[in-house]
Amino acid sequence: KTSKRESKFERPVPNVHSTTEYSNILDEECKRRYIKTKKIGEGTYAVVYLGQDQDTGRQIAIKKIKMSSQGYGLDISAIRELKFLRELLHENIVELVDVFASATNLQLVLAYYPTDLERLIRDKSVPFSLADIKAWMLMVLRGTAFLHQHGVI
């Protein structure tokens, strides 16, 4: 689902479904469409679940962002992440598929990738060729260059 507003960074902006009078309908739509299958990670301000989009069959990651422990909403890092993911579209930047909000959390529906570079690097049993390293560096540099071109970092 995307809004008609286009960002200056190319990606149609996903709707942010909020806690208004129709929040129960949206919560039910979210629960129906995006099914969480298992927990795959946890960080300082979020828990990530593997899921599936029931409409398309696509595997997705659902990042459930917790409210701030100080009691004044979302952590600033989460707000920053949402802002940039809503606007950035690049092959080396994770895709934001949808966003759902409730009174207690914010859920980002993201493209799912079965592994990440950090996990590969930490796994000492996986040998890397020079070609692998060059390919990963190229992906990181392309993503970073895109962010620089758009004034993000």
Coordinates of C-alpha atoms in Angstrom, one line a residue:
K1 CA 0.0 0.0 0.0
T2 CA 1.4 3.3 -0.9
S3 CA 0.2 6.9 -0.7
K4 CA -0.1 9.1 -3.8
R5 CA 2.6 11.4 -2.4
E6 CA 6.0 10.7 -4.0
S7 CA 9.2 11.4 -2.1
K8 CA 12.2 13.2 -3.6
F9 CA 14.1 9.9 -3.1
E10 CA 12.1 7.8 -5.6
R11 CA 10.1 5.5 -3.4
P12 CA 6.3 5.8 -3.0
V13 CA 5.7 6.5 0.6
P14 CA 4.0 3.6 2.5
N15 CA 0.9 4.4 4.4
V16 CA 1.4 4.7 8.2
H17 CA -1.7 3.1 9.6
S18 CA -2.3 4.9 12.9
T19 CA -4.4 4.6 16.0
T20 CA -7.5 6.5 14.9
E21 CA -11.2 5.5 15.0
Y22 CA -10.5 2.8 12.5
S23 CA -7.5 1.3 14.2
N24 CA -9.2 -1.9 15.1
I25 CA -10.0 -2.5 11.4
L26 CA -6.3 -1.8 10.5
D27 CA -5.0 -4.0 13.3
E28 CA -7.2 -6.9 12.0
E29 CA -6.0 -6.2 8.5
C30 CA -2.4 -6.2 9.7
K31 CA -3.0 -9.5 11.6
R32 CA -4.7 -11.0 8.6
R33 CA -2.2 -9.9 5.9
Y34 CA 1.1 -10.2 7.8
I35 CA 1.5 -13.4 9.7
K36 CA 4.4 -13.7 12.2
T37 CA 6.0 -17.1 12.1
K38 CA 9.0 -16.9 14.5
K39 CA 11.2 -14.5 16.3
I40 CA 14.5 -14.0 14.4
G41 CA 16.2 -11.2 16.4
E42 CA 16.1 -8.7 19.1
G43 CA 17.8 -5.4 19.6
T44 CA 17.8 -2.4 22.0
Y45 CA 14.5 -1.0 20.8
A46 CA 12.9 -3.7 18.6
V47 CA 12.1 -7.3 18.1
V48 CA 12.2 -8.8 14.6
Y49 CA 10.0 -11.6 13.4
L50 CA 10.0 -13.7 10.3
G51 CA 6.6 -13.5 8.6
Q52 CA 4.7 -13.9 5.4
D53 CA 2.5 -11.6 3.4
Q54 CA -0.7 -13.6 3.0
D55 CA -1.7 -11.6 -0.1
T56 CA 1.5 -12.3 -2.0
G57 CA 3.1 -15.3 -0.3
R58 CA 6.3 -13.3 0.0
Q59 CA 8.5 -13.8 3.1
I60 CA 8.9 -10.6 5.1
A61 CA 10.5 -9.3 8.3
I62 CA 8.3 -7.6 10.8
K63 CA 10.2 -5.2 13.1
K64 CA 8.2 -4.4 16.2
I65 CA 9.6 -1.2 17.7
K66 CA 9.0 -0.8 21.4
M67 CA 8.0 2.5 23.0
S68 CA 10.7 4.4 24.8
S69 CA 11.5 3.2 28.3
Q70 CA 11.4 6.9 29.4
G71 CA 7.7 6.9 28.5
Y72 CA 7.6 9.6 25.9
G73 CA 7.0 7.7 22.6
L74 CA 9.4 6.1 20.2
D75 CA 13.2 6.1 20.5
I76 CA 14.7 8.8 18.3
S77 CA 16.7 6.1 16.4
A78 CA 13.5 4.4 15.4
I79 CA 12.0 7.6 14.2
R80 CA 15.1 8.3 12.1
E81 CA 15.0 4.8 10.7
L82 CA 11.3 5.1 9.7
K83 CA 11.8 8.5 8.1
F84 CA 14.7 7.4 5.9
L85 CA 13.3 4.0 5.0
R86 CA 10.0 5.7 3.9
E87 CA 11.9 7.8 1.4
L88 CA 14.9 5.7 0.2
L89 CA 14.7 3.2 -2.6
H90 CA 17.9 1.5 -3.7
E91 CA 18.9 -2.1 -4.4
N92 CA 21.4 -2.0 -1.5
I93 CA 19.0 -0.5 1.1
V94 CA 16.4 -2.7 2.7
E95 CA 12.9 -2.2 1.3
L96 CA 10.1 -0.8 3.6
V97 CA 7.0 -2.7 2.6
D98 CA 4.4 -1.3 5.1
V99 CA 4.0 0.4 8.5
F100 CA 1.5 -0.2 11.2
A101 CA 1.2 1.7 14.5
S102 CA -0.7 1.0 17.7
A103 CA -0.8 2.7 21.1
T104 CA 2.1 0.5 22.4
N105 CA 4.4 -0.1 19.3
L106 CA 5.2 0.6 15.7
Q107 CA 5.6 -2.3 13.3
L108 CA 7.8 -2.0 10.2
V109 CA 7.2 -4.6 7.5
L110 CA 10.5 -5.0 5.6
A111 CA 11.9 -7.2 2.9
Y112 CA 13.3 -10.3 4.3
Y113 CA 16.9 -11.5 3.7
P114 CA 17.8 -15.0 5.1
T115 CA 21.2 -13.8 6.3
D116 CA 23.3 -10.6 6.7
L117 CA 26.9 -9.7 6.1
E118 CA 27.7 -9.4 9.9
R119 CA 26.5 -12.9 10.5
L120 CA 28.6 -14.2 7.6
I121 CA 31.7 -12.4 8.8
R122 CA 31.3 -13.8 12.3
D123 CA 30.9 -17.3 11.1
K124 CA 34.5 -18.5 10.9
S125 CA 33.5 -21.7 9.1
V126 CA 32.5 -19.8 6.0
P127 CA 35.5 -19.2 3.7
F128 CA 35.5 -16.0 1.6
S129 CA 37.1 -15.5 -1.8
L130 CA 38.5 -12.2 -2.9
A131 CA 35.5 -11.9 -5.3
D132 CA 33.1 -12.3 -2.4
I133 CA 34.8 -9.5 -0.5
K134 CA 34.9 -7.2 -3.5
A135 CA 31.2 -7.8 -4.2
W136 CA 30.2 -7.0 -0.6
M137 CA 32.4 -3.9 -0.6
L138 CA 30.8 -2.7 -3.8
M139 CA 27.3 -3.2 -2.4
V140 CA 28.2 -1.3 0.8
L141 CA 29.8 1.5 -1.2
R142 CA 26.9 1.8 -3.6
G143 CA 24.4 2.0 -0.8
T144 CA 26.6 4.6 1.1
A145 CA 27.1 6.7 -2.1
F146 CA 23.3 6.7 -2.6
L147 CA 22.8 8.0 1.0
H148 CA 25.5 10.7 0.5
Q149 CA 23.9 11.8 -2.8
H150 CA 20.6 12.3 -0.9
G151 CA 22.2 14.1 2.1
V152 CA 21.5 11.3 4.6
I153 CA 25.1 10.7 5.8

